[in-house]
XYZ file of C-alpha atoms in Angstrom:
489
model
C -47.181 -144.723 79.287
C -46.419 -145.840 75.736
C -49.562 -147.246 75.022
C -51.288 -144.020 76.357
C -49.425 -142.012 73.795
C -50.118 -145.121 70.665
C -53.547 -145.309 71.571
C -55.347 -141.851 71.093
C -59.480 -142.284 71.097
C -60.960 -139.035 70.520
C -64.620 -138.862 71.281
C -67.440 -138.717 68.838
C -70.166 -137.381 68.148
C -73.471 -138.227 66.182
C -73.772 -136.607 62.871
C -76.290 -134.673 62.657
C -79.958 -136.291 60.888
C -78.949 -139.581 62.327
C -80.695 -139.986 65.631
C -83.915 -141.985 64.982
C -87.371 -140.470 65.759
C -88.624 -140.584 69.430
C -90.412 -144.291 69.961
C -88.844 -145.894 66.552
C -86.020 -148.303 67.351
C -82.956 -148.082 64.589
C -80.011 -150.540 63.855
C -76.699 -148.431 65.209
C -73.430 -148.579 63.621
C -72.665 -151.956 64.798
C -76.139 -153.919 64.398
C -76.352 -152.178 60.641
C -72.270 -153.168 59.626
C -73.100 -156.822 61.406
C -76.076 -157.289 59.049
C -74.018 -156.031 55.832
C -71.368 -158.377 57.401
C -73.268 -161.504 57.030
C -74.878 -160.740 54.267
C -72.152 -160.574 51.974
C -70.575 -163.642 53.597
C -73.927 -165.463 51.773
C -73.013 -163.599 48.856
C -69.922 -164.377 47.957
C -70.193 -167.831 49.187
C -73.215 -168.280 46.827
C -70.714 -166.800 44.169
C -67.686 -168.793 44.635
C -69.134 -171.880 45.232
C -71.650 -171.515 42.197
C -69.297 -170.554 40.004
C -67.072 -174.038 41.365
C -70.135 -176.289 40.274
C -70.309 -174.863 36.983
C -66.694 -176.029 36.572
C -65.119 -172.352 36.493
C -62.608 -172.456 39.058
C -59.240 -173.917 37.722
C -56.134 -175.508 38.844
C -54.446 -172.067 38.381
C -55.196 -170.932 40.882
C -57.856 -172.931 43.281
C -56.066 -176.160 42.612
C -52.474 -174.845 43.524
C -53.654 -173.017 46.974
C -55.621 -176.739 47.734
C -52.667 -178.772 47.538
C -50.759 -176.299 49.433
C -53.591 -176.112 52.056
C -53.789 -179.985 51.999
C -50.022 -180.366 52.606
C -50.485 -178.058 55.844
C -53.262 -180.414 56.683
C -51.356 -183.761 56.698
C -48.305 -181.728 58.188
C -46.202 -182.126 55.152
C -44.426 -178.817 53.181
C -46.810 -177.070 51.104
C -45.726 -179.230 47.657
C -47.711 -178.124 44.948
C -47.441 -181.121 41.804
C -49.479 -178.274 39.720
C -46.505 -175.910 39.552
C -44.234 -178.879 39.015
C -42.803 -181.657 40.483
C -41.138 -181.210 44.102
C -42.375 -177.353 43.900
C -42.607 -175.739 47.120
C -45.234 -173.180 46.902
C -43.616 -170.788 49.451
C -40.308 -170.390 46.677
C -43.605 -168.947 44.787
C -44.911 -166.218 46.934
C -44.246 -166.175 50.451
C -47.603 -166.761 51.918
C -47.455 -168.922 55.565
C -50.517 -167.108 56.835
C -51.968 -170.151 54.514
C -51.072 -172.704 57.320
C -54.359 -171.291 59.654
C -56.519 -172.902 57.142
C -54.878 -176.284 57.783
C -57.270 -177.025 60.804
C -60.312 -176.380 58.526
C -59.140 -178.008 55.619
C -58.747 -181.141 58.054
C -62.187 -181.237 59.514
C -64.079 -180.773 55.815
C -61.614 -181.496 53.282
C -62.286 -180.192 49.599
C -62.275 -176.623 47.016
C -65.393 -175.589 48.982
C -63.619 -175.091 52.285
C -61.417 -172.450 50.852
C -63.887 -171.235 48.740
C -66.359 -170.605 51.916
C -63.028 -169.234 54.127
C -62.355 -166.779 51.623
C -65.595 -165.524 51.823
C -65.926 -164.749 55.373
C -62.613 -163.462 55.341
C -63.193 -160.862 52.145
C -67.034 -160.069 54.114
C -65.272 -159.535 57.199
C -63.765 -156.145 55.980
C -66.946 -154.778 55.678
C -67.600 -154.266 59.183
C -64.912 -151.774 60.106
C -65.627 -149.964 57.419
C -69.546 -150.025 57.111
C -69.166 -149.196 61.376
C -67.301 -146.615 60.483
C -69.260 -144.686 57.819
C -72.646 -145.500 59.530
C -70.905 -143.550 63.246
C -69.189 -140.759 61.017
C -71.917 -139.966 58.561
C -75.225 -141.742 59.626
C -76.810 -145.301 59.643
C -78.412 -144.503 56.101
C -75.209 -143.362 54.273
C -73.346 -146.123 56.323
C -75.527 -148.410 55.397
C -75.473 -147.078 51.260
C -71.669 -147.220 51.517
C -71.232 -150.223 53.338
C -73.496 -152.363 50.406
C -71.801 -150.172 47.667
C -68.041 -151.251 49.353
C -69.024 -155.032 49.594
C -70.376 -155.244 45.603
C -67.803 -153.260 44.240
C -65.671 -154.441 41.647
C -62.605 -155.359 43.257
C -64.087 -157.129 45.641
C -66.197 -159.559 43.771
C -63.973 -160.149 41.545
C -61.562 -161.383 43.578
C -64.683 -163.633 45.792
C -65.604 -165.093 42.000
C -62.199 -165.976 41.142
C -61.025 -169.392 42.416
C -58.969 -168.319 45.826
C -55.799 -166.352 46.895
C -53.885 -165.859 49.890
C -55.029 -162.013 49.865
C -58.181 -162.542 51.215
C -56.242 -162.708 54.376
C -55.178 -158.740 53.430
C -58.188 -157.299 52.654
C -59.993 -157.596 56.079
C -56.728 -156.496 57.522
C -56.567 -153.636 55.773
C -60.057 -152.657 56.491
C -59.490 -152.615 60.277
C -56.038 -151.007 59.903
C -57.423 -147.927 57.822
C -60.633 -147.482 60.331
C -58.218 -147.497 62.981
C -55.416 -145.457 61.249
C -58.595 -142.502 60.382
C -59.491 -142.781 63.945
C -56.199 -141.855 65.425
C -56.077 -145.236 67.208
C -52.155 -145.784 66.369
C -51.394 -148.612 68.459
C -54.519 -150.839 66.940
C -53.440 -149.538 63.223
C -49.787 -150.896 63.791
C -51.321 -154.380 65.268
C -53.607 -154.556 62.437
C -50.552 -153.970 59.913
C -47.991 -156.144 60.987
C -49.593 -159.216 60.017
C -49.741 -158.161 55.821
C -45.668 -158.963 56.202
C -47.210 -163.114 56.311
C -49.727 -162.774 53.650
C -47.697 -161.834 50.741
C -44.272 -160.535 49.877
C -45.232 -157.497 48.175
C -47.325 -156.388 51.337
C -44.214 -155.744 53.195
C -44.202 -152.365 51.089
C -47.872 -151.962 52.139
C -46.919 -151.661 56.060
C -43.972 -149.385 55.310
C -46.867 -147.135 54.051
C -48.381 -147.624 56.869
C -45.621 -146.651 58.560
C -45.083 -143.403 56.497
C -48.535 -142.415 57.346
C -48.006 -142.816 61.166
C -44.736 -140.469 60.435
C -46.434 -138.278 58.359
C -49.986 -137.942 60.729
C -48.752 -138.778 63.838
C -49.475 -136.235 66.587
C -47.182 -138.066 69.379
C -42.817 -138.782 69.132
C -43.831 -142.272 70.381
C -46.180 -142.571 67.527
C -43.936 -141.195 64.912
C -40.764 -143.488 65.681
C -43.145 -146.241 65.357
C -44.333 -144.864 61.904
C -40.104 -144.632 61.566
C -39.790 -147.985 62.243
C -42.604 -149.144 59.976
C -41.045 -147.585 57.037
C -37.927 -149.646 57.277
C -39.434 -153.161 58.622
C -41.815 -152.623 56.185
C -39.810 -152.824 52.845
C -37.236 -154.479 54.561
C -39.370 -157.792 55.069
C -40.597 -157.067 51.771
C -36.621 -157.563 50.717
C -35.724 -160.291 53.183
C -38.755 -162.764 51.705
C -38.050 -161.901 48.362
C -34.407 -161.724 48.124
C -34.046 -164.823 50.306
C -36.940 -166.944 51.716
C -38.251 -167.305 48.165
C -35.141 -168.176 46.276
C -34.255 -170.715 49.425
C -37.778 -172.621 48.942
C -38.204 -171.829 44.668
C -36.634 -175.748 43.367
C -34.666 -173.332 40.927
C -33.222 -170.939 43.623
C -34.779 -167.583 42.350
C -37.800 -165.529 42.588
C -40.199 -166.492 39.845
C -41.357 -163.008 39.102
C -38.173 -161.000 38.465
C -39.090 -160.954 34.665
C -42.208 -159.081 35.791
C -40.205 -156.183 37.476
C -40.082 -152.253 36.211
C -38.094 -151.634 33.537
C -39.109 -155.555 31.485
C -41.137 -155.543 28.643
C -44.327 -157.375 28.574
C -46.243 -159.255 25.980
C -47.536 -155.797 24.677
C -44.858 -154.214 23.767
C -45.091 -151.322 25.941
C -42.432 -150.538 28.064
C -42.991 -150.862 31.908
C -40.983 -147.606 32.990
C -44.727 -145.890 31.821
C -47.308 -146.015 34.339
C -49.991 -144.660 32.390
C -48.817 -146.409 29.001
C -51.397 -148.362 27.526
C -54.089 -146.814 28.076
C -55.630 -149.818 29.988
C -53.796 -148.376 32.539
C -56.234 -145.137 32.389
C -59.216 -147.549 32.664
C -57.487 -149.459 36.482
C -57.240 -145.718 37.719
C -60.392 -144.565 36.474
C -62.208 -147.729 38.002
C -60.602 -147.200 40.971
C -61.344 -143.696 41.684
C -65.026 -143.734 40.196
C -66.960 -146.195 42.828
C -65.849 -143.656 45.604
C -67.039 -140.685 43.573
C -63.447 -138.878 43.283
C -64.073 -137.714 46.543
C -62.024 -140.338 48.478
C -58.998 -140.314 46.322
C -57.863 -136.668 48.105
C -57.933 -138.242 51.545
C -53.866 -138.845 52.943
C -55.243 -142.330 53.361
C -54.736 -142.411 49.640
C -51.217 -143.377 50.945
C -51.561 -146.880 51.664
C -52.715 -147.810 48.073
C -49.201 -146.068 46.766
C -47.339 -149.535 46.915
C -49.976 -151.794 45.291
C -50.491 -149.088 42.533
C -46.737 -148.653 41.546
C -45.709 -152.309 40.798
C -49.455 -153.010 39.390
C -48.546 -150.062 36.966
C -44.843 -150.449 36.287
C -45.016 -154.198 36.310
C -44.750 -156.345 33.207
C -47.767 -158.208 33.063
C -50.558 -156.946 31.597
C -52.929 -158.605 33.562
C -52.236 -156.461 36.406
C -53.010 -153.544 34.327
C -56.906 -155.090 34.064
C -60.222 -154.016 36.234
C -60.198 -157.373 36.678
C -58.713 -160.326 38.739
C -58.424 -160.120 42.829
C -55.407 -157.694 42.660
C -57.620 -154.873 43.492
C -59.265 -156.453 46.206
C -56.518 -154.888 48.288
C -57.395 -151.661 47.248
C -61.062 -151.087 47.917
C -60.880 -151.070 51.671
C -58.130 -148.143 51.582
C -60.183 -146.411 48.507
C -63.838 -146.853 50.860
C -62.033 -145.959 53.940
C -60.644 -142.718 52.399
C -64.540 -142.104 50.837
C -65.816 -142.003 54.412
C -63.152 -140.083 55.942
C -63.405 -137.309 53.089
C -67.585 -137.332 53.763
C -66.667 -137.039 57.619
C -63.450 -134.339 57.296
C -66.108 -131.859 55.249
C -68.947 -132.388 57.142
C -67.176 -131.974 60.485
C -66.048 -128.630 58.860
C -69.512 -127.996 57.663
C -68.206 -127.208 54.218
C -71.472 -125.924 52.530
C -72.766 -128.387 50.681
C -71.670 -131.594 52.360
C -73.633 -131.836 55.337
C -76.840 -134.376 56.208
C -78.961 -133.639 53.481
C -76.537 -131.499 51.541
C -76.694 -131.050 47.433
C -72.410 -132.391 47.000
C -73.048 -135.135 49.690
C -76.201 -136.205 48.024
C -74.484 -136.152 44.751
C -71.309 -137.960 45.945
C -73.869 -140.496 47.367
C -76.253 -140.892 44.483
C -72.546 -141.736 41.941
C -71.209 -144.892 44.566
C -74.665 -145.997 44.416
C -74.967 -145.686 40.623
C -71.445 -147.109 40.045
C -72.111 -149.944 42.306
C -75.003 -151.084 40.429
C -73.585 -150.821 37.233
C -70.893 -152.577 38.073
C -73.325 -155.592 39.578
C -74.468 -155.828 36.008
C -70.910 -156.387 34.549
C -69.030 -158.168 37.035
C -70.058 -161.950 38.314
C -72.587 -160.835 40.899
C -75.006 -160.611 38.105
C -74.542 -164.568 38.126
C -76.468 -165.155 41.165
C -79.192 -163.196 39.112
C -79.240 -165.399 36.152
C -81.150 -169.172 36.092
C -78.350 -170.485 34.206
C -75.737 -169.301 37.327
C -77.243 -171.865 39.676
C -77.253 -175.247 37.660
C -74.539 -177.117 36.334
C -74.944 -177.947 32.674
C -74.738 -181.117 30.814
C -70.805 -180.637 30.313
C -70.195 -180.182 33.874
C -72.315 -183.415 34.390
C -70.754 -185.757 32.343
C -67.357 -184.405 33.457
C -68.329 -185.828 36.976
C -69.912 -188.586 35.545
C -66.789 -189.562 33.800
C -63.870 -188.654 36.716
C -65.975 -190.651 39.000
C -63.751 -193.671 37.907
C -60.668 -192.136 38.993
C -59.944 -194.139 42.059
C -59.263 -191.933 45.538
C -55.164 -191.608 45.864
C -54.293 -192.153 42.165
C -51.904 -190.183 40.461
C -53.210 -188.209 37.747
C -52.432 -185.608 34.869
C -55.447 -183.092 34.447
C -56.482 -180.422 32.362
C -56.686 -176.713 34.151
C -60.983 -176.723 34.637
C -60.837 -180.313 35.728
C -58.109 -180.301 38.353
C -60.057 -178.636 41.183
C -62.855 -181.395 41.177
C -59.528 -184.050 41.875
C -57.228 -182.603 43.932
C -58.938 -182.919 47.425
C -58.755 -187.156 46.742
C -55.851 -187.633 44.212
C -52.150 -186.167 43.249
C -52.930 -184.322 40.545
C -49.977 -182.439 37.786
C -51.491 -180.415 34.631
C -51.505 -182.710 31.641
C -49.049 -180.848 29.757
C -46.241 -181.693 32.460
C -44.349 -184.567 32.422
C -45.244 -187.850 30.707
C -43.442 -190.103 28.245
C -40.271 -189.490 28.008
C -39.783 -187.382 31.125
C -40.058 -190.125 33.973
C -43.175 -189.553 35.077
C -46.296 -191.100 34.392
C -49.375 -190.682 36.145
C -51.795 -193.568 36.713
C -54.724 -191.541 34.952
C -55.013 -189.065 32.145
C -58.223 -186.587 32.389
C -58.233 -183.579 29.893
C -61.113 -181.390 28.537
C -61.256 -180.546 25.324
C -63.494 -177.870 25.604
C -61.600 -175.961 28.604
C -60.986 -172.087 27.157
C -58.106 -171.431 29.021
C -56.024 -172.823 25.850
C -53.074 -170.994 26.537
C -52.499 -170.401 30.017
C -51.050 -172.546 32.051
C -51.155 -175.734 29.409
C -51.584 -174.375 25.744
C -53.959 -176.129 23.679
C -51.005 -177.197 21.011
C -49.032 -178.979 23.643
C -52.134 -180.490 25.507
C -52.611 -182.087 22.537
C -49.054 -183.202 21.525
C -49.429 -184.650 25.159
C -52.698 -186.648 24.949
C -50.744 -188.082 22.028
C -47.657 -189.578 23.667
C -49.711 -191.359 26.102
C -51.438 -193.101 23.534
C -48.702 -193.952 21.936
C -47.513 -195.197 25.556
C -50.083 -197.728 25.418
C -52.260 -195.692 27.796
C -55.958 -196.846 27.669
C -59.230 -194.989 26.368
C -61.630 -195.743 29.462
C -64.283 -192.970 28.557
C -64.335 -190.260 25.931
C -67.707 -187.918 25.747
C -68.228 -184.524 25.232
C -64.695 -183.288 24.493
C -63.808 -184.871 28.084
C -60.809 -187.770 27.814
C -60.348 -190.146 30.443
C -57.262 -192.305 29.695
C -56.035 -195.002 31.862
C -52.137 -196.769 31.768
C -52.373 -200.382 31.793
């Protein structure tokens, strides 16, 4: 009887314009979100693991998220030497959901396994929601919002950007908000109750969930589970942060508590303000534009509430940026609400925004605009570009030269060289440790030429270090194009 009043399945109806002629065969929902399934799975595959060859994935953070998914894979605690020595990645973010890639990781060890799982994992949320649209609105504005949801922004920014534990969220999310629109309560809460292992913050994510349920719900049974949501929800959120993460951190606290509303960041500007700087106007704007404006009135608006408020209070400006994965979470809430907007006014048959109607056509004609633009500016436009398939001479010689780093060595690495080592060595950033602090690596490998010079390893302090193991009597084995290799006797 419970699950009769959780599981509610109205019936549907095809929109109107979408059956196919008489004697001409056309993809349905499924066959068309399939196709847009697999074919951003190539994408983004092509896009991650180009972007790897042409040495642009880092130790922070592709190289941390290895050695944790190594450590699974010899059944050791995720250590992570990149964060420091003895660091336990889980007293970083709280993120077991990493241990299912363990089995992978052991058949076809390397970057390029996570790389490729991520990519599945981030195309795998477009087929609830290109399903979706295509049943609701059509298999030709289905199929328009399903492409425009899989290049937007957030997501491949987040499929060009090393790898994160959030790709596990964002298909999640997709299948929770399809099911959450269709009134399907009991597959919503199933699809929500996982976020709780992905990431601590995400706790606050199902207790929105939850709220929703409360606030929508058309059953009791349905609305004490809502209930219920909204206090496991924030309360897991609490539990991992307040306790699991301080237990596993080596210093016994939660990293990011200098981050929290109410700290002031780098800028200046006081957290308290969510729309102070104005980069803050540019997230929101490039949120709401790639669904037209239209989606951002729909209650499943609701479920991005979390996410927004500590991106927007938080201290770090980077979370303030159109940029990153942290919006990655956000686009299968911001597309979902798009297509149940669409849907809501043309099942009222609002003038204007039926099949063929002037505000639908509009609304359609802006995603598709935005998404292309934002092809052009984000790193899908790499896959476009001769020079975003080959590896230059730099990249070359820097496998050329780490070649003579024997398997199972210890070494200290610069951030851009780390990920090509960590899958066959123990690798620490080069501006850790060394003499004088009781640990010294077999090998030395720094770039000279890496740009990230001040995150994690400043370029000052690289240096200083490259120094002191010189002085330690460490040898010169190779140095060419900016790339050091240095070797202790």
């Amino acid at each position: 009887m419970k699950s009769a009043l959780l599981d509610r399945r109205p019936g549907r109806t095809a929109p109107a314009g979408s059956a196919p002629a008489a004697g001409r065969r056309s993809p349905g929902p499924g066959g068309t979100a399939l196709a847009v399934t697999v074919l951003f799975a190539v994408v983004y595959a092509l896009l991650a693991v180009t972007r790897h060859r042409r040495m642009l994935s880092a130790a922070f953070d592709l190289g941390i998220f290895e050695q944790a998914v190594r450590a699974y894979a010899e059944g050791r605690a995720p250590v992570v030497e990149l964060k420091g020595p003895g660091y336990n990645l889980l007293g970083d973010h709280f993120h077991p959901v990493l241990t299912l890639l363990a089995p992978l990781y052991r058949l076809a060890p390397g970057p390029v396994t996570l790389l490729l799982a991520q990519s599945c994992l981030m195309a795998l949320a477009c087929l609830p929601i290109t399903r979706w649209a295509c049943r609701d609105l059509g298999v030709r504005a289905g199929l328009l919002i399903g492409l425009a949801f899989g290049s937007s922004w957030g997501m491949v920014a987040a499929a060009g950007f090393d790898f994160h534990e959030i790709a596990f969220a964002v298909p999640l999310l997709a299948f929770c908000t399809e099911a959450l629109a269709a009134r399907r309560w009991r597959a919503a809460v199933l699809w929500a109750l996982p976020l709780v292992l992905v990431k601590e913050d995400l706790g606050l994510t199902v207790g929105a969930v939850g709220g929703y349920l409360l606030w929508r719900g058309d059953r009791r049974a349905v609305r004490c589970c809502g209930l219920a949501l909204l206090v496991l929800g924030p309360v897991a959120t609490a539990v991992e942060t307040l306790v699991l993460l301080p237990l596993a951190n080596p210093h016994g606290v939660f990293d990011y508590w200098n981050q929290v509303p109410g700290v002031t960041g780098a800028s200046g500007a006081s957290t308290l303000c969510p729309l102070w700087p104005p980069m803050k106007w540019l997230l929101l704007f490039m949120l709401a534009a790639p669904v037209a404006f239209v989606g951002v009135r729909s209650p499943l608006l609701l479920l991005c509430v979390p996410t927004l408020a500590w991106r927007l209070l938080g201290a770090n400006e980077s979370y303030w940026q159109p940029y990153y994965h942290y919006s990655a979470v956000l686009m299968p809430v911001l597309f979902g609400a798009l297509v149940d907007r669409l849907g809501r006014r043309q099942r009222e048959g609002r003038e204007g925004w039926r099949p063929g109607g002037r505000w639908r056509r509009l609304a359609l004609a802006w995603v598709a605009a935005f998404a292309a633009v934002c092809a052009v500016v984000y790193p899908l436009r790499d896959l476009a570009l001769p020079g975003g398939w080959t590896p230059n001479a730099h990249v070359r010689t820097a496998h050329r030269l780490l070649a003579q780093v024997p398997d199972g060595a210890t070494v200290a690495s610069s951030n851009r060289l780390s990920p090509l080592l960590v899958s066959r060595t123990t690798v620490s950033l080069v501006c850790q440790g060394g003499p004088g602090s009781g640990r010294l690596p077999e090998w030395v490998v720094a770039d000279r030429t890496d740009p990230t010079v001040t995150s994690p390893c400043p370029e000052a302090r690289t240096l200083e270090r490259l120094a002191a193991y010189r002085a330690a009597g460490y040898l010169t084995v190779a140095e060419e194009d900016g790339i050091i290799v240095l070797r202790r006797p």
